Amino acid sequence: MSNYKVLIIDDEPIARRIVKNFLSQIDGYEVVGEASDAKAGFAEVMQNDIDLLFLDIEMPEISGLNFLRSLAQPPKVIIISAYREYAVEGFDLNVVDYLLKPVAIDRFKSAIEKFESSLQNHNKGIEQIKNDYLFIRSDRKHYKINYQQITYIESQSDYLIIHGTEQQTWKTKDTIKHIEEKLPSKFIRIHRSYIVNMDHVTALNRELVEIEKEMLPVSKSFREEVIKLFEKGN
């Protein structure tokens, strides 16, 4: 079963407790962080690999919607708000669902089902994965890409950018979690937005991985595993 990592951003402690209580009744969800305002929430997003964000709208200083607009690569978002007038604006930002407080458990579970369905619907770009190559759909074409051609994979919202040798790139609609589960062991996750091919890594430390002069960030949640894998490889 998948273990989805959840962040809750809401300035009301009781609202955060209700979300955590509801999630405790559903298998496969782990609350890895919570915040009472957008500034603290931004730090949590940067430090953790978030699959699902529960977000309030009316908060001090920065609203939830403005916070969401500020994220270059936001996770999936379910808004929980006492104000229905922001719903259209929220769906314009591609949120999974919009829940009105107080939230009933059945309505909450329905939003979770929408979240899981949205992931399944986006897992369409990677068509086939074999021992030494994968097939993808990109730009109305089908491409066969050998693993050795791939230097790293980057997630951009609902799309993947596959970076190859000689500055080749392919863009396909899929999720990083989907492809991560199918790639061979030499591909390792270093961040919620990056998977790297160990064969192409030229240097690393606790913060960064270098691939062909590109510097990619290592997030806190993957740091120890990344260091252990490379030490084992040496």
JSON list of C-alpha atoms in Angstrom, two decimals:
[
{"chain": "A", "resi": 1, "resn": "MET", "atom": "CA", "xyz": [0.00, 0.00, 0.00]},
{"chain": "A", "resi": 2, "resn": "SER", "atom": "CA", "xyz": [1.18, 3.51, -0.76]},
{"chain": "A", "resi": 3, "resn": "ASN", "atom": "CA", "xyz": [2.27, 5.69, 2.14]},
{"chain": "A", "resi": 4, "resn": "TYR", "atom": "CA", "xyz": [1.34, 9.24, 1.17]},
{"chain": "A", "resi": 5, "resn": "LYS", "atom": "CA", "xyz": [3.08, 12.07, 2.99]},
{"chain": "A", "resi": 6, "resn": "VAL", "atom": "CA", "xyz": [0.76, 14.84, 4.15]},
{"chain": "A", "resi": 7, "resn": "LEU", "atom": "CA", "xyz": [1.28, 18.46, 5.20]},
{"chain": "A", "resi": 8, "resn": "ILE", "atom": "CA", "xyz": [-1.44, 20.48, 6.96]},
{"chain": "A", "resi": 9, "resn": "ILE", "atom": "CA", "xyz": [-1.39, 24.29, 6.87]},
{"chain": "A", "resi": 10, "resn": "ASP", "atom": "CA", "xyz": [-4.14, 25.94, 8.91]},
{"chain": "A", "resi": 11, "resn": "ASP", "atom": "CA", "xyz": [-4.01, 28.70, 11.54]},
{"chain": "A", "resi": 12, "resn": "GLU", "atom": "CA", "xyz": [-6.64, 26.91, 13.67]},
{"chain": "A", "resi": 13, "resn": "PRO", "atom": "CA", "xyz": [-5.15, 24.16, 15.88]},
{"chain": "A", "resi": 14, "resn": "ILE", "atom": "CA", "xyz": [-8.49, 22.38, 16.15]},
{"chain": "A", "resi": 15, "resn": "ALA", "atom": "CA", "xyz": [-8.80, 22.24, 12.35]},
{"chain": "A", "resi": 16, "resn": "ARG", "atom": "CA", "xyz": [-5.36, 20.61, 12.12]},
{"chain": "A", "resi": 17, "resn": "ARG", "atom": "CA", "xyz": [-6.32, 18.09, 14.80]},
{"chain": "A", "resi": 18, "resn": "ILE", "atom": "CA", "xyz": [-9.50, 17.16, 12.93]},
{"chain": "A", "resi": 19, "resn": "VAL", "atom": "CA", "xyz": [-7.58, 16.48, 9.71]},
{"chain": "A", "resi": 20, "resn": "LYS", "atom": "CA", "xyz": [-5.05, 14.33, 11.59]},
{"chain": "A", "resi": 21, "resn": "ASN", "atom": "CA", "xyz": [-7.86, 12.44, 13.32]},
{"chain": "A", "resi": 22, "resn": "PHE", "atom": "CA", "xyz": [-9.64, 11.76, 10.01]},
{"chain": "A", "resi": 23, "resn": "LEU", "atom": "CA", "xyz": [-6.40, 10.63, 8.36]},
{"chain": "A", "resi": 24, "resn": "SER", "atom": "CA", "xyz": [-5.69, 8.25, 11.25]},
{"chain": "A", "resi": 25, "resn": "GLN", "atom": "CA", "xyz": [-8.83, 6.39, 10.18]},
{"chain": "A", "resi": 26, "resn": "ILE", "atom": "CA", "xyz": [-7.53, 5.89, 6.62]},
{"chain": "A", "resi": 27, "resn": "ASP", "atom": "CA", "xyz": [-4.67, 3.52, 5.79]},
{"chain": "A", "resi": 28, "resn": "GLY", "atom": "CA", "xyz": [-1.65, 4.77, 3.87]},
{"chain": "A", "resi": 29, "resn": "TYR", "atom": "CA", "xyz": [-1.35, 8.40, 5.02]},
{"chain": "A", "resi": 30, "resn": "GLU", "atom": "CA", "xyz": [1.39, 9.93, 7.17]},
{"chain": "A", "resi": 31, "resn": "VAL", "atom": "CA", "xyz": [1.30, 13.52, 8.46]},
{"chain": "A", "resi": 32, "resn": "VAL", "atom": "CA", "xyz": [4.93, 14.63, 8.17]},
{"chain": "A", "resi": 33, "resn": "GLY", "atom": "CA", "xyz": [4.38, 18.28, 9.04]},
{"chain": "A", "resi": 34, "resn": "GLU", "atom": "CA", "xyz": [1.93, 20.98, 10.02]},
{"chain": "A", "resi": 35, "resn": "ALA", "atom": "CA", "xyz": [2.06, 24.77, 10.09]},
{"chain": "A", "resi": 36, "resn": "SER", "atom": "CA", "xyz": [-0.10, 27.64, 11.30]},
{"chain": "A", "resi": 37, "resn": "ASP", "atom": "CA", "xyz": [0.81, 30.10, 8.53]},
{"chain": "A", "resi": 38, "resn": "ALA", "atom": "CA", "xyz": [2.13, 30.21, 4.97]},
{"chain": "A", "resi": 39, "resn": "LYS", "atom": "CA", "xyz": [5.71, 31.14, 5.92]},
{"chain": "A", "resi": 40, "resn": "ALA", "atom": "CA", "xyz": [6.13, 28.09, 8.14]},
{"chain": "A", "resi": 41, "resn": "GLY", "atom": "CA", "xyz": [4.28, 26.02, 5.56]},
{"chain": "A", "resi": 42, "resn": "PHE", "atom": "CA", "xyz": [6.72, 27.01, 2.84]},
{"chain": "A", "resi": 43, "resn": "ALA", "atom": "CA", "xyz": [9.63, 25.75, 4.95]},
{"chain": "A", "resi": 44, "resn": "GLU", "atom": "CA", "xyz": [7.83, 22.43, 5.44]},
{"chain": "A", "resi": 45, "resn": "VAL", "atom": "CA", "xyz": [7.22, 22.06, 1.69]},
{"chain": "A", "resi": 46, "resn": "MET", "atom": "CA", "xyz": [10.90, 22.69, 0.96]},
{"chain": "A", "resi": 47, "resn": "GLN", "atom": "CA", "xyz": [12.13, 20.21, 3.57]},
{"chain": "A", "resi": 48, "resn": "ASN", "atom": "CA", "xyz": [9.73, 17.34, 2.99]},
{"chain": "A", "resi": 49, "resn": "ASP", "atom": "CA", "xyz": [8.54, 15.25, 0.08]},
{"chain": "A", "resi": 50, "resn": "ILE", "atom": "CA", "xyz": [4.84, 16.14, 0.21]},
{"chain": "A", "resi": 51, "resn": "ASP", "atom": "CA", "xyz": [2.23, 14.14, -1.71]},
{"chain": "A", "resi": 52, "resn": "LEU", "atom": "CA", "xyz": [-0.87, 15.89, -0.39]},
{"chain": "A", "resi": 53, "resn": "LEU", "atom": "CA", "xyz": [-1.36, 19.31, 1.17]},
{"chain": "A", "resi": 54, "resn": "PHE", "atom": "CA", "xyz": [-4.41, 20.30, 3.23]},
{"chain": "A", "resi": 55, "resn": "LEU", "atom": "CA", "xyz": [-4.59, 24.07, 2.98]},
{"chain": "A", "resi": 56, "resn": "ASP", "atom": "CA", "xyz": [-6.66, 26.75, 4.69]},
{"chain": "A", "resi": 57, "resn": "ILE", "atom": "CA", "xyz": [-7.33, 30.05, 2.89]},
{"chain": "A", "resi": 58, "resn": "GLU", "atom": "CA", "xyz": [-7.85, 32.77, 5.50]},
{"chain": "A", "resi": 59, "resn": "MET", "atom": "CA", "xyz": [-4.52, 32.91, 7.36]},
{"chain": "A", "resi": 60, "resn": "PRO", "atom": "CA", "xyz": [-2.33, 35.70, 8.77]},
{"chain": "A", "resi": 61, "resn": "GLU", "atom": "CA", "xyz": [-0.21, 37.75, 6.32]},
{"chain": "A", "resi": 62, "resn": "ILE", "atom": "CA", "xyz": [-0.39, 35.41, 3.30]},
{"chain": "A", "resi": 63, "resn": "SER", "atom": "CA", "xyz": [-3.58, 33.70, 2.20]},
{"chain": "A", "resi": 64, "resn": "GLY", "atom": "CA", "xyz": [-3.64, 30.04, 1.28]},
{"chain": "A", "resi": 65, "resn": "LEU", "atom": "CA", "xyz": [-4.38, 30.84, -2.36]},
{"chain": "A", "resi": 66, "resn": "ASN", "atom": "CA", "xyz": [-1.44, 33.25, -2.63]},
{"chain": "A", "resi": 67, "resn": "PHE", "atom": "CA", "xyz": [0.74, 30.66, -0.94]},
{"chain": "A", "resi": 68, "resn": "LEU", "atom": "CA", "xyz": [-0.35, 28.08, -3.51]},
{"chain": "A", "resi": 69, "resn": "ARG", "atom": "CA", "xyz": [0.41, 30.48, -6.37]},
{"chain": "A", "resi": 70, "resn": "SER", "atom": "CA", "xyz": [3.93, 30.96, -5.01]},
{"chain": "A", "resi": 71, "resn": "LEU", "atom": "CA", "xyz": [4.83, 27.27, -5.37]},
{"chain": "A", "resi": 72, "resn": "ALA", "atom": "CA", "xyz": [6.59, 26.43, -8.62]},
{"chain": "A", "resi": 73, "resn": "GLN", "atom": "CA", "xyz": [5.82, 22.71, -8.22]},
{"chain": "A", "resi": 74, "resn": "PRO", "atom": "CA", "xyz": [2.95, 22.33, -5.76]},
{"chain": "A", "resi": 75, "resn": "PRO", "atom": "CA", "xyz": [1.86, 18.94, -4.45]},
{"chain": "A", "resi": 76, "resn": "LYS", "atom": "CA", "xyz": [-1.74, 17.83, -4.76]},
{"chain": "A", "resi": 77, "resn": "VAL", "atom": "CA", "xyz": [-3.92, 20.18, -2.68]},
{"chain": "A", "resi": 78, "resn": "ILE", "atom": "CA", "xyz": [-7.21, 19.83, -0.84]},
{"chain": "A", "resi": 79, "resn": "ILE", "atom": "CA", "xyz": [-8.51, 23.15, 0.46]},
{"chain": "A", "resi": 80, "resn": "ILE", "atom": "CA", "xyz": [-10.42, 23.24, 3.75]},
{"chain": "A", "resi": 81, "resn": "SER", "atom": "CA", "xyz": [-12.06, 26.61, 4.35]},
{"chain": "A", "resi": 82, "resn": "ALA", "atom": "CA", "xyz": [-14.97, 28.26, 6.11]},
{"chain": "A", "resi": 83, "resn": "TYR", "atom": "CA", "xyz": [-15.53, 30.46, 3.04]},
{"chain": "A", "resi": 84, "resn": "ARG", "atom": "CA", "xyz": [-17.28, 29.07, -0.03]},
{"chain": "A", "resi": 85, "resn": "GLU", "atom": "CA", "xyz": [-16.63, 32.21, -2.13]},
{"chain": "A", "resi": 86, "resn": "TYR", "atom": "CA", "xyz": [-13.06, 31.14, -2.89]},
{"chain": "A", "resi": 87, "resn": "ALA", "atom": "CA", "xyz": [-14.04, 27.79, -4.41]},
{"chain": "A", "resi": 88, "resn": "VAL", "atom": "CA", "xyz": [-13.91, 28.86, -8.07]},
{"chain": "A", "resi": 89, "resn": "GLU", "atom": "CA", "xyz": [-10.51, 30.48, -7.55]},
{"chain": "A", "resi": 90, "resn": "GLY", "atom": "CA", "xyz": [-9.30, 27.34, -5.84]},
{"chain": "A", "resi": 91, "resn": "PHE", "atom": "CA", "xyz": [-10.37, 25.03, -8.66]},
{"chain": "A", "resi": 92, "resn": "ASP", "atom": "CA", "xyz": [-8.74, 27.42, -11.15]},
{"chain": "A", "resi": 93, "resn": "LEU", "atom": "CA", "xyz": [-5.50, 26.52, -9.35]},
{"chain": "A", "resi": 94, "resn": "ASN", "atom": "CA", "xyz": [-6.19, 22.81, -9.97]},
{"chain": "A", "resi": 95, "resn": "VAL", "atom": "CA", "xyz": [-6.89, 21.81, -6.40]},
{"chain": "A", "resi": 96, "resn": "VAL", "atom": "CA", "xyz": [-8.17, 18.26, -5.94]},
{"chain": "A", "resi": 97, "resn": "ASP", "atom": "CA", "xyz": [-11.15, 19.28, -3.83]},
{"chain": "A", "resi": 98, "resn": "TYR", "atom": "CA", "xyz": [-12.62, 22.13, -1.81]},
{"chain": "A", "resi": 99, "resn": "LEU", "atom": "CA", "xyz": [-14.08, 21.27, 1.60]},
{"chain": "A", "resi": 100, "resn": "LEU", "atom": "CA", "xyz": [-16.20, 23.61, 3.70]},
{"chain": "A", "resi": 101, "resn": "LYS", "atom": "CA", "xyz": [-15.77, 23.68, 7.47]},
{"chain": "A", "resi": 102, "resn": "PRO", "atom": "CA", "xyz": [-17.01, 21.92, 9.48]},
{"chain": "A", "resi": 103, "resn": "VAL", "atom": "CA", "xyz": [-16.07, 18.86, 7.44]},
{"chain": "A", "resi": 104, "resn": "ALA", "atom": "CA", "xyz": [-17.90, 15.55, 7.87]},
{"chain": "A", "resi": 105, "resn": "ILE", "atom": "CA", "xyz": [-15.83, 12.36, 7.75]},
{"chain": "A", "resi": 106, "resn": "ASP", "atom": "CA", "xyz": [-17.72, 11.01, 4.72]},
{"chain": "A", "resi": 107, "resn": "ARG", "atom": "CA", "xyz": [-17.03, 14.20, 2.75]},
{"chain": "A", "resi": 108, "resn": "PHE", "atom": "CA", "xyz": [-13.39, 14.02, 3.82]},
{"chain": "A", "resi": 109, "resn": "LYS", "atom": "CA", "xyz": [-13.09, 10.43, 2.59]},
{"chain": "A", "resi": 110, "resn": "SER", "atom": "CA", "xyz": [-14.64, 11.46, -0.72]},
{"chain": "A", "resi": 111, "resn": "ALA", "atom": "CA", "xyz": [-11.88, 14.08, -1.14]},
{"chain": "A", "resi": 112, "resn": "ILE", "atom": "CA", "xyz": [-9.25, 11.43, -0.40]},
{"chain": "A", "resi": 113, "resn": "GLU", "atom": "CA", "xyz": [-10.75, 9.20, -3.09]},
{"chain": "A", "resi": 114, "resn": "LYS", "atom": "CA", "xyz": [-10.51, 12.11, -5.55]},
{"chain": "A", "resi": 115, "resn": "PHE", "atom": "CA", "xyz": [-6.85, 12.55, -4.62]},
{"chain": "A", "resi": 116, "resn": "GLU", "atom": "CA", "xyz": [-6.04, 8.88, -5.25]},
{"chain": "A", "resi": 117, "resn": "SER", "atom": "CA", "xyz": [-8.03, 8.90, -8.49]},
{"chain": "A", "resi": 118, "resn": "SER", "atom": "CA", "xyz": [-6.15, 11.99, -9.71]},
{"chain": "A", "resi": 119, "resn": "LEU", "atom": "CA", "xyz": [-2.85, 10.14, -9.29]},
{"chain": "A", "resi": 120, "resn": "GLN", "atom": "CA", "xyz": [-4.10, 7.14, -11.25]},
{"chain": "A", "resi": 121, "resn": "ASN", "atom": "CA", "xyz": [-5.40, 9.33, -14.06]},
{"chain": "A", "resi": 122, "resn": "HIS", "atom": "CA", "xyz": [-2.04, 11.03, -14.48]},
{"chain": "A", "resi": 123, "resn": "ASN", "atom": "CA", "xyz": [0.00, 7.84, -14.64]},
{"chain": "A", "resi": 124, "resn": "LYS", "atom": "CA", "xyz": [-0.23, 7.56, -18.41]},
{"chain": "A", "resi": 125, "resn": "GLY", "atom": "CA", "xyz": [2.98, 8.86, -19.95]},
{"chain": "A", "resi": 126, "resn": "ILE", "atom": "CA", "xyz": [5.26, 5.91, -19.18]},
{"chain": "A", "resi": 127, "resn": "GLU", "atom": "CA", "xyz": [3.98, 3.21, -21.49]},
{"chain": "A", "resi": 128, "resn": "GLN", "atom": "CA", "xyz": [6.39, 0.35, -20.94]},
{"chain": "A", "resi": 129, "resn": "ILE", "atom": "CA", "xyz": [9.50, -0.33, -18.86]},
{"chain": "A", "resi": 130, "resn": "LYS", "atom": "CA", "xyz": [11.91, -3.16, -19.69]},
{"chain": "A", "resi": 131, "resn": "ASN", "atom": "CA", "xyz": [15.27, -4.31, -18.33]},
{"chain": "A", "resi": 132, "resn": "ASP", "atom": "CA", "xyz": [17.32, -1.70, -20.16]},
{"chain": "A", "resi": 133, "resn": "TYR", "atom": "CA", "xyz": [14.90, 0.83, -21.62]},
{"chain": "A", "resi": 134, "resn": "LEU", "atom": "CA", "xyz": [11.52, 2.49, -21.31]},
{"chain": "A", "resi": 135, "resn": "PHE", "atom": "CA", "xyz": [8.90, 3.69, -23.79]},
{"chain": "A", "resi": 136, "resn": "ILE", "atom": "CA", "xyz": [7.22, 7.04, -23.28]},
{"chain": "A", "resi": 137, "resn": "ARG", "atom": "CA", "xyz": [4.73, 9.27, -25.09]},
{"chain": "A", "resi": 138, "resn": "SER", "atom": "CA", "xyz": [5.98, 12.78, -25.77]},
{"chain": "A", "resi": 139, "resn": "ASP", "atom": "CA", "xyz": [5.02, 15.41, -28.37]},
{"chain": "A", "resi": 140, "resn": "ARG", "atom": "CA", "xyz": [2.59, 12.96, -30.05]},
{"chain": "A", "resi": 141, "resn": "LYS", "atom": "CA", "xyz": [5.41, 10.47, -30.60]},
{"chain": "A", "resi": 142, "resn": "HIS", "atom": "CA", "xyz": [6.57, 7.28, -28.92]},
{"chain": "A", "resi": 143, "resn": "TYR", "atom": "CA", "xyz": [10.18, 7.22, -27.76]},
{"chain": "A", "resi": 144, "resn": "LYS", "atom": "CA", "xyz": [12.40, 4.33, -26.73]},
{"chain": "A", "resi": 145, "resn": "ILE", "atom": "CA", "xyz": [14.96, 5.60, -24.17]},
{"chain": "A", "resi": 146, "resn": "ASN", "atom": "CA", "xyz": [17.80, 3.45, -22.91]},
{"chain": "A", "resi": 147, "resn": "TYR", "atom": "CA", "xyz": [18.45, 3.81, -19.18]},
{"chain": "A", "resi": 148, "resn": "GLN", "atom": "CA", "xyz": [22.06, 4.76, -19.85]},
{"chain": "A", "resi": 149, "resn": "GLN", "atom": "CA", "xyz": [20.83, 7.78, -21.81]},
{"chain": "A", "resi": 150, "resn": "ILE", "atom": "CA", "xyz": [18.98, 9.13, -18.76]},
{"chain": "A", "resi": 151, "resn": "THR", "atom": "CA", "xyz": [20.94, 11.39, -16.41]},
{"chain": "A", "resi": 152, "resn": "TYR", "atom": "CA", "xyz": [18.07, 12.48, -14.17]},
{"chain": "A", "resi": 153, "resn": "ILE", "atom": "CA", "xyz": [14.29, 12.83, -14.08]},
{"chain": "A", "resi": 154, "resn": "GLU", "atom": "CA", "xyz": [12.56, 16.02, -12.97]},
{"chain": "A", "resi": 155, "resn": "SER", "atom": "CA", "xyz": [8.95, 16.41, -11.83]},
{"chain": "A", "resi": 156, "resn": "GLN", "atom": "CA", "xyz": [7.06, 19.51, -12.90]},
{"chain": "A", "resi": 157, "resn": "SER", "atom": "CA", "xyz": [3.55, 19.32, -11.48]},
{"chain": "A", "resi": 158, "resn": "ASP", "atom": "CA", "xyz": [1.76, 16.59, -13.49]},
{"chain": "A", "resi": 159, "resn": "TYR", "atom": "CA", "xyz": [4.64, 16.17, -15.96]},
{"chain": "A", "resi": 160, "resn": "LEU", "atom": "CA", "xyz": [8.05, 14.53, -15.99]},
{"chain": "A", "resi": 161, "resn": "ILE", "atom": "CA", "xyz": [11.08, 15.96, -17.75]},
{"chain": "A", "resi": 162, "resn": "ILE", "atom": "CA", "xyz": [13.51, 13.16, -18.59]},
{"chain": "A", "resi": 163, "resn": "HIS", "atom": "CA", "xyz": [16.99, 14.62, -18.99]},
{"chain": "A", "resi": 164, "resn": "GLY", "atom": "CA", "xyz": [19.38, 12.69, -21.19]},
{"chain": "A", "resi": 165, "resn": "THR", "atom": "CA", "xyz": [22.98, 12.76, -22.29]},
{"chain": "A", "resi": 166, "resn": "GLU", "atom": "CA", "xyz": [23.98, 15.33, -24.91]},
{"chain": "A", "resi": 167, "resn": "GLN", "atom": "CA", "xyz": [21.38, 17.72, -23.44]},
{"chain": "A", "resi": 168, "resn": "GLN", "atom": "CA", "xyz": [18.42, 15.69, -24.74]},
{"chain": "A", "resi": 169, "resn": "THR", "atom": "CA", "xyz": [15.08, 16.08, -22.93]},
{"chain": "A", "resi": 170, "resn": "TRP", "atom": "CA", "xyz": [11.69, 14.40, -23.19]},
{"chain": "A", "resi": 171, "resn": "LYS", "atom": "CA", "xyz": [8.49, 15.65, -21.54]},
{"chain": "A", "resi": 172, "resn": "THR", "atom": "CA", "xyz": [5.66, 13.29, -20.67]},
{"chain": "A", "resi": 173, "resn": "LYS", "atom": "CA", "xyz": [2.54, 13.44, -18.54]},
{"chain": "A", "resi": 174, "resn": "ASP", "atom": "CA", "xyz": [3.14, 11.25, -15.51]},
{"chain": "A", "resi": 175, "resn": "THR", "atom": "CA", "xyz": [4.08, 11.39, -11.83]},
{"chain": "A", "resi": 176, "resn": "ILE", "atom": "CA", "xyz": [7.45, 10.88, -10.21]},
{"chain": "A", "resi": 177, "resn": "LYS", "atom": "CA", "xyz": [6.03, 8.38, -7.70]},
{"chain": "A", "resi": 178, "resn": "HIS", "atom": "CA", "xyz": [4.75, 6.20, -10.55]},
{"chain": "A", "resi": 179, "resn": "ILE", "atom": "CA", "xyz": [8.04, 6.00, -12.41]},
{"chain": "A", "resi": 180, "resn": "GLU", "atom": "CA", "xyz": [10.09, 5.65, -9.21]},
{"chain": "A", "resi": 181, "resn": "GLU", "atom": "CA", "xyz": [8.34, 2.37, -8.41]},
{"chain": "A", "resi": 182, "resn": "LYS", "atom": "CA", "xyz": [9.31, 0.88, -11.78]},
{"chain": "A", "resi": 183, "resn": "LEU", "atom": "CA", "xyz": [12.89, 2.03, -12.40]},
{"chain": "A", "resi": 184, "resn": "PRO", "atom": "CA", "xyz": [15.92, -0.18, -11.62]},
{"chain": "A", "resi": 185, "resn": "SER", "atom": "CA", "xyz": [17.93, 0.32, -8.43]},
{"chain": "A", "resi": 186, "resn": "LYS", "atom": "CA", "xyz": [20.59, 2.58, -9.98]},
{"chain": "A", "resi": 187, "resn": "PHE", "atom": "CA", "xyz": [17.94, 5.32, -10.13]},
{"chain": "A", "resi": 188, "resn": "ILE", "atom": "CA", "xyz": [17.48, 6.93, -6.72]},
{"chain": "A", "resi": 189, "resn": "ARG", "atom": "CA", "xyz": [15.11, 9.59, -5.41]},
{"chain": "A", "resi": 190, "resn": "ILE", "atom": "CA", "xyz": [16.93, 12.59, -3.90]},
{"chain": "A", "resi": 191, "resn": "HIS", "atom": "CA", "xyz": [14.05, 15.08, -3.68]},
{"chain": "A", "resi": 192, "resn": "ARG", "atom": "CA", "xyz": [10.30, 15.24, -4.22]},
{"chain": "A", "resi": 193, "resn": "SER", "atom": "CA", "xyz": [11.10, 16.59, -7.70]},
{"chain": "A", "resi": 194, "resn": "TYR", "atom": "CA", "xyz": [14.23, 14.63, -8.72]},
{"chain": "A", "resi": 195, "resn": "ILE", "atom": "CA", "xyz": [15.39, 11.09, -9.44]},
{"chain": "A", "resi": 196, "resn": "VAL", "atom": "CA", "xyz": [19.02, 10.64, -10.50]},
{"chain": "A", "resi": 197, "resn": "ASN", "atom": "CA", "xyz": [20.89, 7.93, -12.37]},
{"chain": "A", "resi": 198, "resn": "MET", "atom": "CA", "xyz": [23.82, 6.96, -10.12]},
{"chain": "A", "resi": 199, "resn": "ASP", "atom": "CA", "xyz": [25.93, 6.15, -13.19]},
{"chain": "A", "resi": 200, "resn": "HIS", "atom": "CA", "xyz": [25.99, 9.84, -14.13]},
{"chain": "A", "resi": 201, "resn": "VAL", "atom": "CA", "xyz": [26.60, 11.37, -10.69]},
{"chain": "A", "resi": 202, "resn": "THR", "atom": "CA", "xyz": [30.03, 13.05, -10.55]},
{"chain": "A", "resi": 203, "resn": "ALA", "atom": "CA", "xyz": [29.94, 14.49, -7.01]},
{"chain": "A", "resi": 204, "resn": "LEU", "atom": "CA", "xyz": [27.64, 14.92, -4.03]},
{"chain": "A", "resi": 205, "resn": "ASN", "atom": "CA", "xyz": [27.37, 16.18, -0.48]},
{"chain": "A", "resi": 206, "resn": "ARG", "atom": "CA", "xyz": [24.53, 16.33, 2.05]},
{"chain": "A", "resi": 207, "resn": "GLU", "atom": "CA", "xyz": [22.84, 19.19, 0.18]},
{"chain": "A", "resi": 208, "resn": "LEU", "atom": "CA", "xyz": [23.55, 18.71, -3.54]},
{"chain": "A", "resi": 209, "resn": "VAL", "atom": "CA", "xyz": [24.14, 16.10, -6.24]},
{"chain": "A", "resi": 210, "resn": "GLU", "atom": "CA", "xyz": [26.19, 17.03, -9.30]},
{"chain": "A", "resi": 211, "resn": "ILE", "atom": "CA", "xyz": [25.36, 15.57, -12.72]},
{"chain": "A", "resi": 212, "resn": "GLU", "atom": "CA", "xyz": [27.08, 16.90, -15.84]},
{"chain": "A", "resi": 213, "resn": "LYS", "atom": "CA", "xyz": [27.70, 20.26, -14.10]},
{"chain": "A", "resi": 214, "resn": "GLU", "atom": "CA", "xyz": [24.04, 20.47, -13.02]},
{"chain": "A", "resi": 215, "resn": "MET", "atom": "CA", "xyz": [23.55, 20.87, -9.26]},
{"chain": "A", "resi": 216, "resn": "LEU", "atom": "CA", "xyz": [20.38, 19.18, -7.95]},
{"chain": "A", "resi": 217, "resn": "PRO", "atom": "CA", "xyz": [19.09, 19.60, -4.37]},
{"chain": "A", "resi": 218, "resn": "VAL", "atom": "CA", "xyz": [18.92, 16.74, -1.88]},
{"chain": "A", "resi": 219, "resn": "SER", "atom": "CA", "xyz": [15.90, 17.15, 0.39]},
{"chain": "A", "resi": 220, "resn": "LYS", "atom": "CA", "xyz": [16.03, 16.44, 4.10]},
{"chain": "A", "resi": 221, "resn": "SER", "atom": "CA", "xyz": [13.71, 13.44, 3.91]},
{"chain": "A", "resi": 222, "resn": "PHE", "atom": "CA", "xyz": [15.99, 11.61, 1.40]},
{"chain": "A", "resi": 223, "resn": "ARG", "atom": "CA", "xyz": [19.38, 12.80, 2.66]},
{"chain": "A", "resi": 224, "resn": "GLU", "atom": "CA", "xyz": [20.47, 9.89, 4.84]},
{"chain": "A", "resi": 225, "resn": "GLU", "atom": "CA", "xyz": [19.33, 7.27, 2.33]},
{"chain": "A", "resi": 226, "resn": "VAL", "atom": "CA", "xyz": [21.20, 9.02, -0.49]},
{"chain": "A", "resi": 227, "resn": "ILE", "atom": "CA", "xyz": [24.46, 9.21, 1.49]},
{"chain": "A", "resi": 228, "resn": "LYS", "atom": "CA", "xyz": [24.19, 5.53, 2.53]},
{"chain": "A", "resi": 229, "resn": "LEU", "atom": "CA", "xyz": [23.59, 4.36, -1.04]},
{"chain": "A", "resi": 230, "resn": "PHE", "atom": "CA", "xyz": [26.60, 6.18, -2.41]},
{"chain": "A", "resi": 231, "resn": "GLU", "atom": "CA", "xyz": [28.84, 5.05, 0.45]},
{"chain": "A", "resi": 232, "resn": "LYS", "atom": "CA", "xyz": [27.72, 1.47, -0.19]},
{"chain": "A", "resi": 233, "resn": "GLY", "atom": "CA", "xyz": [28.46, 1.91, -3.88]},
{"chain": "A", "resi": 234, "resn": "ASN", "atom": "CA", "xyz": [32.03, 2.90, -3.07]}
]
